[in-house]
Amino acid sequence: MLGSTGSIGVSTLDVVARHPERFHVVALTAHSNVERVVEQAIQFQPRYVVMVDAKRAQQVRERLAARALGVNMAKNTEVLSGVDALCEVAALPEVDVVMAAIVGAAGLLPTLSAVRAGKRILLANKESLVMGGEFFMRAVQESGAELLPVDSEHNAIFQCMPAKVQTGLENAGVARILLTGSGGPFRNTPLAQLPAVTPAQACAHPNWSMGRKISVDSATMMNKGLEFIEACLLFNARPDQVEVVVHPQSVIHSMVEYLDGSVLAQMGNPDMRTPIAHALGWPERIRSGVPLLDLIKVAQLHFEAPDEARFPCLRQAKSAALVGGWAPIALNAANEVAVDAFLNEKIRFTDIANLIDGVLQGMTASTIEGIECILAVDQEARRSACQALERLRR
Ligand SMILES: NC(=O)c1ccc[n+]([C@@H]2O[C@H](COP(=O)([O-])OP(=O)(O)OC[C@H]3O[C@@H](n4cnc5c(N)ncnc54)[C@H](OP(=O)(O)O)[C@@H]3O)[C@@H](O)[C@H]2O)c1
């Protein structure tokens, strides 16, 4: 469980706890939430807990030791720290399945470690795929790892796709992927009000309960942009074969349109435990705890085209998908810096897209030959984004 304390991590452990005969947690990993990971370790008794930094690892050790005195629990849990330890637990021989649910670029190395070890990877951490691009997908093919999408849209597409899609969509009889998105909390907000919206408003998603970074990405529709790139990579699709459709109810999680005109949709309540349970159980179906869909109560399904003037980040991501290579890496890095600055009230909501534009325009095009190149472009874009932030604050 990479990122066990986050929104996806908690939902995954909720599903895992419903199937004790089927799953055993080998390792939990977290960054800042000591309290939560200690509670999870006591409940799930993993062999390892990994914290990113050593100080917090020591806090976890002390708390587990204190709890183990009273009740004989979590005694066999070893607490490790550092990025190397994250990568090691993701590749342990006793691990069959890795849930990649760290947020942002920090997930790349541990997820790649699981890929190289040939694991079944349940991919929530879209940023690692957006950054890793074709290099990431090649590593999956070379190691024989299995990549199962957890992002609800890609999980929906996966469920609606024929098996042989990696040979190209047309060969598989597919005309288009219809990638749905709710449009987020600001779909109807007057444009003049957007500069003044707050982080709390941006994080109040109408349908989904998620971590703060992805919530802001949903409000800018950068999330849909990252998913656009993710869809091209996962399903071997050209950018012109993926269409974004705004669907405010979030009941249809995406669709696949076939050459004969058939459209297959996957539907369900907007609860991440459905795609998580699908990926955990695949190819079998297991219970997720999600209530069954009441279509009579839903009553109406609504669709519209995305407004790219309102959501410039979607346009930026589509352009980055066309360029490929360095562009999605720089886009992702600039977005992470900008979203963090917005959440910390250093820039306005509308500055996010401006900052990303500035970074993308200032980048020198480079060829991506391996992980070092990916990390170098990521660092260059972050430096440039931080400089732009300084200029905005002066
Ligand atoms: N939430 C959703 O509904 C949803 C849906 C689709 C896809 N996703 C994707 O799933 C991923 C996780 O999203 P989320 O909403 O669950 O995020 P979240 O609630 O913010 O959780 C992020 C997790 O990553 C850990 N983490 C943060 N920074 C880290 C670092 N530098 N190194 C290692 N671990 C770190 C956090 O640890 P601490 O909490 O201990 O700090 C936490 O466990 C994202 O890539 C997101 O795009 C999420």
PDB file of C-alpha atoms in Angstrom, residues 62-307:
ATOM      1  CA  GLU A  62       7.691   4.668  19.515  1.00  0.00           C
ATOM      2  CA  ARG A  63       3.919   4.700  19.259  1.00  0.00           C
ATOM      3  CA  LEU A  64       3.755   1.122  18.025  1.00  0.00           C
ATOM      4  CA  ALA A  65       6.067   0.042  20.849  1.00  0.00           C
ATOM      5  CA  ALA A  66       3.896   1.860  23.411  1.00  0.00           C
ATOM      6  CA  ARG A  67       0.734   0.260  22.034  1.00  0.00           C
ATOM      7  CA  ALA A  68       2.363  -3.172  21.900  1.00  0.00           C
ATOM      8  CA  LEU A  69       3.023  -3.022  25.675  1.00  0.00           C
ATOM      9  CA  GLY A  70      -0.680  -2.953  26.502  1.00  0.00           C
ATOM     10  CA  VAL A  71      -2.086  -5.163  23.783  1.00  0.00           C
ATOM     11  CA  ASN A  72       0.102  -7.647  22.013  1.00  0.00           C
ATOM     12  CA  MET A  73      -0.201  -6.017  18.585  1.00  0.00           C
ATOM     13  CA  ALA A  74       1.948  -4.793  15.701  1.00  0.00           C
ATOM     14  CA  LYS A  75       4.977  -6.305  17.458  1.00  0.00           C
ATOM     15  CA  ASN A  76       6.258  -7.854  14.257  1.00  0.00           C
ATOM     16  CA  THR A  77       6.091  -4.646  12.274  1.00  0.00           C
ATOM     17  CA  GLU A  78       9.428  -3.183  11.244  1.00  0.00           C
ATOM     18  CA  VAL A  79       9.420   0.580  10.620  1.00  0.00           C
ATOM     19  CA  LEU A  80      11.694   1.832   7.834  1.00  0.00           C
ATOM     20  CA  SER A  81      12.310   5.252   6.297  1.00  0.00           C
ATOM     21  CA  GLY A  82      13.396   6.888   3.045  1.00  0.00           C
ATOM     22  CA  VAL A  83      12.627   6.667  -0.646  1.00  0.00           C
ATOM     23  CA  ASP A  84      14.873   3.598  -1.046  1.00  0.00           C
ATOM     24  CA  ALA A  85      12.788   1.781   1.546  1.00  0.00           C
ATOM     25  CA  LEU A  86       9.602   2.744  -0.361  1.00  0.00           C
ATOM     26  CA  CYS A  87      11.131   1.212  -3.487  1.00  0.00           C
ATOM     27  CA  GLU A  88      12.284  -1.901  -1.602  1.00  0.00           C
ATOM     28  CA  VAL A  89       8.894  -2.751  -0.095  1.00  0.00           C
ATOM     29  CA  ALA A  90       7.231  -2.231  -3.500  1.00  0.00           C
ATOM     30  CA  ALA A  91       9.493  -4.968  -4.919  1.00  0.00           C
ATOM     31  CA  LEU A  92       9.469  -7.540  -2.064  1.00  0.00           C
ATOM     32  CA  PRO A  93       9.129 -11.133  -3.290  1.00  0.00           C
ATOM     33  CA  GLU A  94       6.174 -11.798  -0.944  1.00  0.00           C
ATOM     34  CA  VAL A  95       4.229  -8.877  -2.494  1.00  0.00           C
ATOM     35  CA  ASP A  96       1.872  -9.830  -5.349  1.00  0.00           C
ATOM     36  CA  VAL A  97      -0.079  -6.587  -5.717  1.00  0.00           C
ATOM     37  CA  VAL A  98       1.033  -2.991  -5.215  1.00  0.00           C
ATOM     38  CA  MET A  99      -1.500  -0.195  -4.798  1.00  0.00           C
ATOM     39  CA  ALA A 100       0.247   2.933  -6.145  1.00  0.00           C
ATOM     40  CA  ALA A 101      -1.591   5.708  -4.288  1.00  0.00           C
ATOM     41  CA  ILE A 102       1.098   8.240  -3.420  1.00  0.00           C
ATOM     42  CA  VAL A 103       0.142  11.681  -4.697  1.00  0.00           C
ATOM     43  CA  GLY A 104       2.256  13.419  -7.341  1.00  0.00           C
ATOM     44  CA  ALA A 105       5.754  12.887  -8.704  1.00  0.00           C
ATOM     45  CA  ALA A 106       6.864  11.366  -5.376  1.00  0.00           C
ATOM     46  CA  GLY A 107       5.118   8.188  -6.505  1.00  0.00           C
ATOM     47  CA  LEU A 108       7.251   7.676  -9.601  1.00  0.00           C
ATOM     48  CA  LEU A 109      10.259   5.810  -8.165  1.00  0.00           C
ATOM     49  CA  PRO A 110       8.337   3.435  -5.861  1.00  0.00           C
ATOM     50  CA  THR A 111       5.792   2.673  -8.605  1.00  0.00           C
ATOM     51  CA  LEU A 112       8.574   2.078 -11.107  1.00  0.00           C
ATOM     52  CA  SER A 113      10.241  -0.223  -8.613  1.00  0.00           C
ATOM     53  CA  ALA A 114       7.044  -2.310  -8.472  1.00  0.00           C
ATOM     54  CA  VAL A 115       6.903  -2.273 -12.279  1.00  0.00           C
ATOM     55  CA  ARG A 116      10.487  -3.505 -12.592  1.00  0.00           C
ATOM     56  CA  ALA A 117       9.794  -6.280 -10.091  1.00  0.00           C
ATOM     57  CA  GLY A 118       6.955  -7.462 -12.368  1.00  0.00           C
ATOM     58  CA  LYS A 119       4.146  -6.904  -9.852  1.00  0.00           C
ATOM     59  CA  ARG A 120       0.456  -6.414 -10.469  1.00  0.00           C
ATOM     60  CA  ILE A 121       0.162  -2.665 -10.030  1.00  0.00           C
ATOM     61  CA  LEU A 122      -3.120  -0.966  -9.198  1.00  0.00           C
ATOM     62  CA  LEU A 123      -2.408   2.498 -10.545  1.00  0.00           C
ATOM     63  CA  ALA A 124      -4.059   5.470  -8.844  1.00  0.00           C
ATOM     64  CA  ASN A 125      -0.966   7.702  -8.971  1.00  0.00           C
ATOM     65  CA  LYS A 126      -1.589   9.081 -12.480  1.00  0.00           C
ATOM     66  CA  GLU A 127       1.278  11.585 -12.164  1.00  0.00           C
ATOM     67  CA  SER A 128       3.843   8.758 -12.226  1.00  0.00           C
ATOM     68  CA  LEU A 129       2.477   7.520 -15.556  1.00  0.00           C
ATOM     69  CA  VAL A 130       2.169  11.037 -17.000  1.00  0.00           C
ATOM     70  CA  MET A 131       5.834  11.666 -16.117  1.00  0.00           C
ATOM     71  CA  GLY A 132       7.115   8.211 -17.039  1.00  0.00           C
ATOM     72  CA  GLY A 133       5.273   8.195 -20.376  1.00  0.00           C
ATOM     73  CA  GLU A 134       6.479   5.681 -22.936  1.00  0.00           C
ATOM     74  CA  PHE A 135       9.488   4.826 -20.793  1.00  0.00           C
ATOM     75  CA  PHE A 136       7.095   3.693 -18.035  1.00  0.00           C
ATOM     76  CA  MET A 137       4.954   1.660 -20.459  1.00  0.00           C
ATOM     77  CA  ARG A 138       8.051  -0.003 -21.953  1.00  0.00           C
ATOM     78  CA  ALA A 139       9.201  -0.964 -18.460  1.00  0.00           C
ATOM     79  CA  VAL A 140       5.783  -2.586 -17.883  1.00  0.00           C
ATOM     80  CA  GLN A 141       6.109  -4.612 -21.071  1.00  0.00           C
ATOM     81  CA  GLU A 142       9.710  -5.648 -20.427  1.00  0.00           C
ATOM     82  CA  SER A 143       9.126  -6.820 -16.858  1.00  0.00           C
ATOM     83  CA  GLY A 144       5.773  -8.486 -17.532  1.00  0.00           C
ATOM     84  CA  ALA A 145       4.143  -6.352 -14.830  1.00  0.00           C
ATOM     85  CA  GLU A 146       0.351  -5.998 -14.960  1.00  0.00           C
ATOM     86  CA  LEU A 147      -1.001  -2.462 -14.877  1.00  0.00           C
ATOM     87  CA  LEU A 148      -4.618  -2.172 -13.718  1.00  0.00           C
ATOM     88  CA  PRO A 149      -6.068   1.347 -13.730  1.00  0.00           C
ATOM     89  CA  VAL A 150      -7.732   2.560 -10.546  1.00  0.00           C
ATOM     90  CA  ASP A 151      -8.558   6.073 -11.706  1.00  0.00           C
ATOM     91  CA  SER A 152     -12.333   5.661 -12.056  1.00  0.00           C
ATOM     92  CA  GLU A 153     -12.359   6.812 -15.707  1.00  0.00           C
ATOM     93  CA  HIS A 154      -9.553   4.502 -16.826  1.00  0.00           C
ATOM     94  CA  ASN A 155     -10.939   1.660 -14.804  1.00  0.00           C
ATOM     95  CA  ALA A 156     -14.263   2.258 -16.599  1.00  0.00           C
ATOM     96  CA  ILE A 157     -12.528   2.325 -19.997  1.00  0.00           C
ATOM     97  CA  PHE A 158     -10.635  -0.861 -19.097  1.00  0.00           C
ATOM     98  CA  GLN A 159     -13.946  -2.547 -18.254  1.00  0.00           C
ATOM     99  CA  CYS A 160     -15.471  -1.468 -21.602  1.00  0.00           C
ATOM    100  CA  MET A 161     -12.419  -2.275 -23.788  1.00  0.00           C
ATOM    101  CA  PRO A 162     -11.774  -5.523 -25.638  1.00  0.00           C
ATOM    102  CA  ALA A 163      -8.709  -7.433 -24.378  1.00  0.00           C
ATOM    103  CA  LYS A 164      -6.424  -6.909 -27.393  1.00  0.00           C
ATOM    104  CA  VAL A 165      -6.326  -3.122 -27.217  1.00  0.00           C
ATOM    105  CA  GLN A 166      -2.530  -2.822 -27.032  1.00  0.00           C
ATOM    106  CA  THR A 167      -2.381  -3.638 -30.758  1.00  0.00           C
ATOM    107  CA  GLY A 168      -4.083  -0.297 -31.441  1.00  0.00           C
ATOM    108  CA  LEU A 169      -7.663   0.883 -31.024  1.00  0.00           C
ATOM    109  CA  GLU A 170      -8.712   0.423 -34.666  1.00  0.00           C
ATOM    110  CA  ASN A 171      -7.467  -3.182 -34.764  1.00  0.00           C
ATOM    111  CA  ALA A 172      -9.594  -3.797 -31.696  1.00  0.00           C
ATOM    112  CA  GLY A 173     -12.691  -2.305 -33.392  1.00  0.00           C
ATOM    113  CA  VAL A 174     -12.671   0.821 -31.240  1.00  0.00           C
ATOM    114  CA  ALA A 175     -13.435   4.256 -32.716  1.00  0.00           C
ATOM    115  CA  ARG A 176     -13.006   6.508 -29.658  1.00  0.00           C
ATOM    116  CA  ILE A 177     -12.614   6.727 -25.954  1.00  0.00           C
ATOM    117  CA  LEU A 178     -15.130   9.088 -24.310  1.00  0.00           C
ATOM    118  CA  LEU A 179     -13.459  10.346 -21.157  1.00  0.00           C
ATOM    119  CA  THR A 180     -16.056  11.823 -18.807  1.00  0.00           C
ATOM    120  CA  GLY A 181     -15.491  14.465 -16.139  1.00  0.00           C
ATOM    121  CA  SER A 182     -17.864  16.299 -13.834  1.00  0.00           C
ATOM    122  CA  GLY A 183     -16.521  19.790 -14.585  1.00  0.00           C
ATOM    123  CA  GLY A 184     -15.748  20.233 -10.878  1.00  0.00           C
ATOM    124  CA  PRO A 185     -17.069  22.862  -8.464  1.00  0.00           C
ATOM    125  CA  PHE A 186     -16.602  25.853 -10.823  1.00  0.00           C
ATOM    126  CA  ARG A 187     -18.416  24.589 -13.927  1.00  0.00           C
ATOM    127  CA  ASN A 188     -21.002  27.353 -13.655  1.00  0.00           C
ATOM    128  CA  THR A 189     -19.145  29.957 -11.565  1.00  0.00           C
ATOM    129  CA  PRO A 190     -19.077  33.338 -13.336  1.00  0.00           C
ATOM    130  CA  LEU A 191     -15.616  33.731 -14.910  1.00  0.00           C
ATOM    131  CA  ALA A 192     -15.086  37.074 -13.145  1.00  0.00           C
ATOM    132  CA  GLN A 193     -15.304  35.300  -9.759  1.00  0.00           C
ATOM    133  CA  LEU A 194     -12.672  32.646 -10.502  1.00  0.00           C
ATOM    134  CA  PRO A 195      -9.618  34.721  -9.448  1.00  0.00           C
ATOM    135  CA  ALA A 196     -11.077  35.067  -5.939  1.00  0.00           C
ATOM    136  CA  VAL A 197     -12.110  31.444  -5.249  1.00  0.00           C
ATOM    137  CA  THR A 198     -10.525  29.919  -2.134  1.00  0.00           C
ATOM    138  CA  PRO A 199      -8.751  26.577  -1.610  1.00  0.00           C
ATOM    139  CA  ALA A 200     -11.717  25.420   0.515  1.00  0.00           C
ATOM    140  CA  GLN A 201     -14.124  26.157  -2.370  1.00  0.00           C
ATOM    141  CA  ALA A 202     -11.814  24.454  -4.866  1.00  0.00           C
ATOM    142  CA  CYS A 203     -11.592  21.354  -2.668  1.00  0.00           C
ATOM    143  CA  ALA A 204     -15.382  21.075  -2.251  1.00  0.00           C
ATOM    144  CA  HIS A 205     -15.995  18.720  -5.163  1.00  0.00           C
ATOM    145  CA  PRO A 206     -19.704  18.220  -5.908  1.00  0.00           C
ATOM    146  CA  ASN A 207     -19.505  14.396  -6.258  1.00  0.00           C
ATOM    147  CA  TRP A 208     -16.186  12.930  -5.105  1.00  0.00           C
ATOM    148  CA  SER A 209     -14.361  13.051  -1.789  1.00  0.00           C
ATOM    149  CA  MET A 210     -10.616  13.163  -2.606  1.00  0.00           C
ATOM    150  CA  GLY A 211      -7.196  14.436  -1.491  1.00  0.00           C
ATOM    151  CA  ARG A 212      -6.549  18.185  -1.759  1.00  0.00           C
ATOM    152  CA  LYS A 213      -4.198  18.128  -4.752  1.00  0.00           C
ATOM    153  CA  ILE A 214      -6.501  16.094  -7.015  1.00  0.00           C
ATOM    154  CA  SER A 215      -9.468  18.195  -5.821  1.00  0.00           C
ATOM    155  CA  VAL A 216      -7.787  21.376  -7.087  1.00  0.00           C
ATOM    156  CA  ASP A 217      -6.822  19.522 -10.284  1.00  0.00           C
ATOM    157  CA  SER A 218     -10.514  18.693 -10.733  1.00  0.00           C
ATOM    158  CA  ALA A 219     -11.473  22.333 -10.217  1.00  0.00           C
ATOM    159  CA  THR A 220      -9.030  23.468 -12.953  1.00  0.00           C
ATOM    160  CA  MET A 221      -9.768  20.332 -15.029  1.00  0.00           C
ATOM    161  CA  MET A 222      -6.021  19.658 -15.087  1.00  0.00           C
ATOM    162  CA  ASN A 223      -7.109  16.344 -13.596  1.00  0.00           C
ATOM    163  CA  LYS A 224      -8.977  15.582 -16.840  1.00  0.00           C
ATOM    164  CA  GLY A 225      -5.915  16.749 -18.762  1.00  0.00           C
ATOM    165  CA  LEU A 226      -3.626  14.379 -16.857  1.00  0.00           C
ATOM    166  CA  GLU A 227      -6.201  11.652 -17.422  1.00  0.00           C
ATOM    167  CA  PHE A 228      -6.235  12.446 -21.140  1.00  0.00           C
ATOM    168  CA  ILE A 229      -2.483  11.752 -21.248  1.00  0.00           C
ATOM    169  CA  GLU A 230      -2.954   8.687 -19.034  1.00  0.00           C
ATOM    170  CA  ALA A 231      -5.647   7.300 -21.386  1.00  0.00           C
ATOM    171  CA  CYS A 232      -3.393   7.695 -24.450  1.00  0.00           C
ATOM    172  CA  LEU A 233      -0.616   5.765 -22.712  1.00  0.00           C
ATOM    173  CA  LEU A 234      -2.673   3.027 -21.065  1.00  0.00           C
ATOM    174  CA  PHE A 235      -4.780   2.202 -24.118  1.00  0.00           C
ATOM    175  CA  ASN A 236      -2.271   2.981 -26.857  1.00  0.00           C
ATOM    176  CA  ALA A 237      -4.568   5.697 -28.198  1.00  0.00           C
ATOM    177  CA  ARG A 238      -3.708   8.767 -30.274  1.00  0.00           C
ATOM    178  CA  PRO A 239      -4.818  12.102 -28.774  1.00  0.00           C
ATOM    179  CA  ASP A 240      -7.439  12.458 -31.540  1.00  0.00           C
ATOM    180  CA  GLN A 241      -9.005   9.162 -30.393  1.00  0.00           C
ATOM    181  CA  VAL A 242      -9.834  10.505 -26.914  1.00  0.00           C
ATOM    182  CA  GLU A 243     -12.681  12.940 -26.387  1.00  0.00           C
ATOM    183  CA  VAL A 244     -13.470  14.675 -23.108  1.00  0.00           C
ATOM    184  CA  VAL A 245     -17.162  14.897 -22.264  1.00  0.00           C
ATOM    185  CA  VAL A 246     -18.443  16.866 -19.278  1.00  0.00           C
ATOM    186  CA  HIS A 247     -20.987  14.796 -17.336  1.00  0.00           C
ATOM    187  CA  PRO A 248     -21.887  16.574 -14.076  1.00  0.00           C
ATOM    188  CA  GLN A 249     -23.579  13.619 -12.316  1.00  0.00           C
ATOM    189  CA  SER A 250     -20.402  11.418 -12.340  1.00  0.00           C
ATOM    190  CA  VAL A 251     -22.539   8.298 -12.789  1.00  0.00           C
ATOM    191  CA  ILE A 252     -21.015   7.260 -16.121  1.00  0.00           C
ATOM    192  CA  HIS A 253     -17.307   6.949 -15.392  1.00  0.00           C
ATOM    193  CA  SER A 254     -16.284   6.837 -19.076  1.00  0.00           C
ATOM    194  CA  MET A 255     -17.217   5.110 -22.322  1.00  0.00           C
ATOM    195  CA  VAL A 256     -15.771   3.256 -25.282  1.00  0.00           C
ATOM    196  CA  GLU A 257     -17.295   3.797 -28.721  1.00  0.00           C
ATOM    197  CA  TYR A 258     -16.897   0.997 -31.279  1.00  0.00           C
ATOM    198  CA  LEU A 259     -16.570   1.238 -35.068  1.00  0.00           C
ATOM    199  CA  ASP A 260     -20.100  -0.144 -35.464  1.00  0.00           C
ATOM    200  CA  GLY A 261     -21.573   2.735 -33.443  1.00  0.00           C
ATOM    201  CA  SER A 262     -22.020   0.795 -30.165  1.00  0.00           C
ATOM    202  CA  VAL A 263     -21.077   2.746 -27.054  1.00  0.00           C
ATOM    203  CA  LEU A 264     -20.257   0.820 -23.878  1.00  0.00           C
ATOM    204  CA  ALA A 265     -20.396   2.761 -20.610  1.00  0.00           C
ATOM    205  CA  GLN A 266     -19.450   1.776 -17.083  1.00  0.00           C
ATOM    206  CA  MET A 267     -21.749   3.267 -14.443  1.00  0.00           C
ATOM    207  CA  GLY A 268     -21.914   3.316 -10.690  1.00  0.00           C
ATOM    208  CA  ASN A 269     -22.107   5.561  -7.662  1.00  0.00           C
ATOM    209  CA  PRO A 270     -19.158   7.967  -7.462  1.00  0.00           C
ATOM    210  CA  ASP A 271     -17.184   6.042  -4.828  1.00  0.00           C
ATOM    211  CA  MET A 272     -13.564   5.009  -5.447  1.00  0.00           C
ATOM    212  CA  ARG A 273     -14.117   1.698  -3.680  1.00  0.00           C
ATOM    213  CA  THR A 274     -15.779   0.402  -6.879  1.00  0.00           C
ATOM    214  CA  PRO A 275     -12.727   0.768  -9.183  1.00  0.00           C
ATOM    215  CA  ILE A 276     -10.451  -0.244  -6.287  1.00  0.00           C
ATOM    216  CA  ALA A 277     -12.447  -3.449  -5.678  1.00  0.00           C
ATOM    217  CA  HIS A 278     -12.552  -4.117  -9.419  1.00  0.00           C
ATOM    218  CA  ALA A 279      -8.766  -3.895  -9.669  1.00  0.00           C
ATOM    219  CA  LEU A 280      -8.157  -5.806  -6.420  1.00  0.00           C
ATOM    220  CA  GLY A 281     -10.415  -8.674  -7.447  1.00  0.00           C
ATOM    221  CA  TRP A 282      -9.730  -8.737 -11.186  1.00  0.00           C
ATOM    222  CA  PRO A 283     -10.659 -10.839 -13.113  1.00  0.00           C
ATOM    223  CA  GLU A 284     -13.158 -11.793 -10.424  1.00  0.00           C
ATOM    224  CA  ARG A 285     -15.726  -9.421  -8.911  1.00  0.00           C
ATOM    225  CA  ILE A 286     -15.673  -8.781  -5.181  1.00  0.00           C
ATOM    226  CA  ARG A 287     -17.825  -6.697  -2.824  1.00  0.00           C
ATOM    227  CA  SER A 288     -16.686  -3.097  -2.347  1.00  0.00           C
ATOM    228  CA  GLY A 289     -19.114  -1.758   0.243  1.00  0.00           C
ATOM    229  CA  VAL A 290     -20.521   0.709  -2.314  1.00  0.00           C
ATOM    230  CA  PRO A 291     -24.348   0.907  -2.339  1.00  0.00           C
ATOM    231  CA  LEU A 292     -25.912  -0.287  -5.585  1.00  0.00           C
ATOM    232  CA  LEU A 293     -26.808   2.405  -8.123  1.00  0.00           C
ATOM    233  CA  ASP A 294     -30.372   3.751  -7.956  1.00  0.00           C
ATOM    234  CA  LEU A 295     -30.978   4.965 -11.513  1.00  0.00           C
ATOM    235  CA  ILE A 296     -34.508   6.130 -10.706  1.00  0.00           C
ATOM    236  CA  LYS A 297     -33.057   8.446  -8.064  1.00  0.00           C
ATOM    237  CA  VAL A 298     -30.355   9.663 -10.490  1.00  0.00           C
ATOM    238  CA  ALA A 299     -33.196  10.352 -12.968  1.00  0.00           C
ATOM    239  CA  GLN A 300     -31.157  12.363 -15.489  1.00  0.00           C
ATOM    240  CA  LEU A 301     -27.792  12.074 -17.161  1.00  0.00           C
ATOM    241  CA  HIS A 302     -26.463  15.287 -18.639  1.00  0.00           C
ATOM    242  CA  PHE A 303     -23.586  15.859 -21.096  1.00  0.00           C
ATOM    243  CA  GLU A 304     -21.831  18.918 -22.492  1.00  0.00           C
ATOM    244  CA  ALA A 305     -18.585  19.905 -24.198  1.00  0.00           C
ATOM    245  CA  PRO A 306     -15.767  21.165 -21.956  1.00  0.00           C
ATOM    246  CA  ASP A 307     -15.285  24.935 -22.027  1.00  0.00           C
TER     247      ASP A 307
END
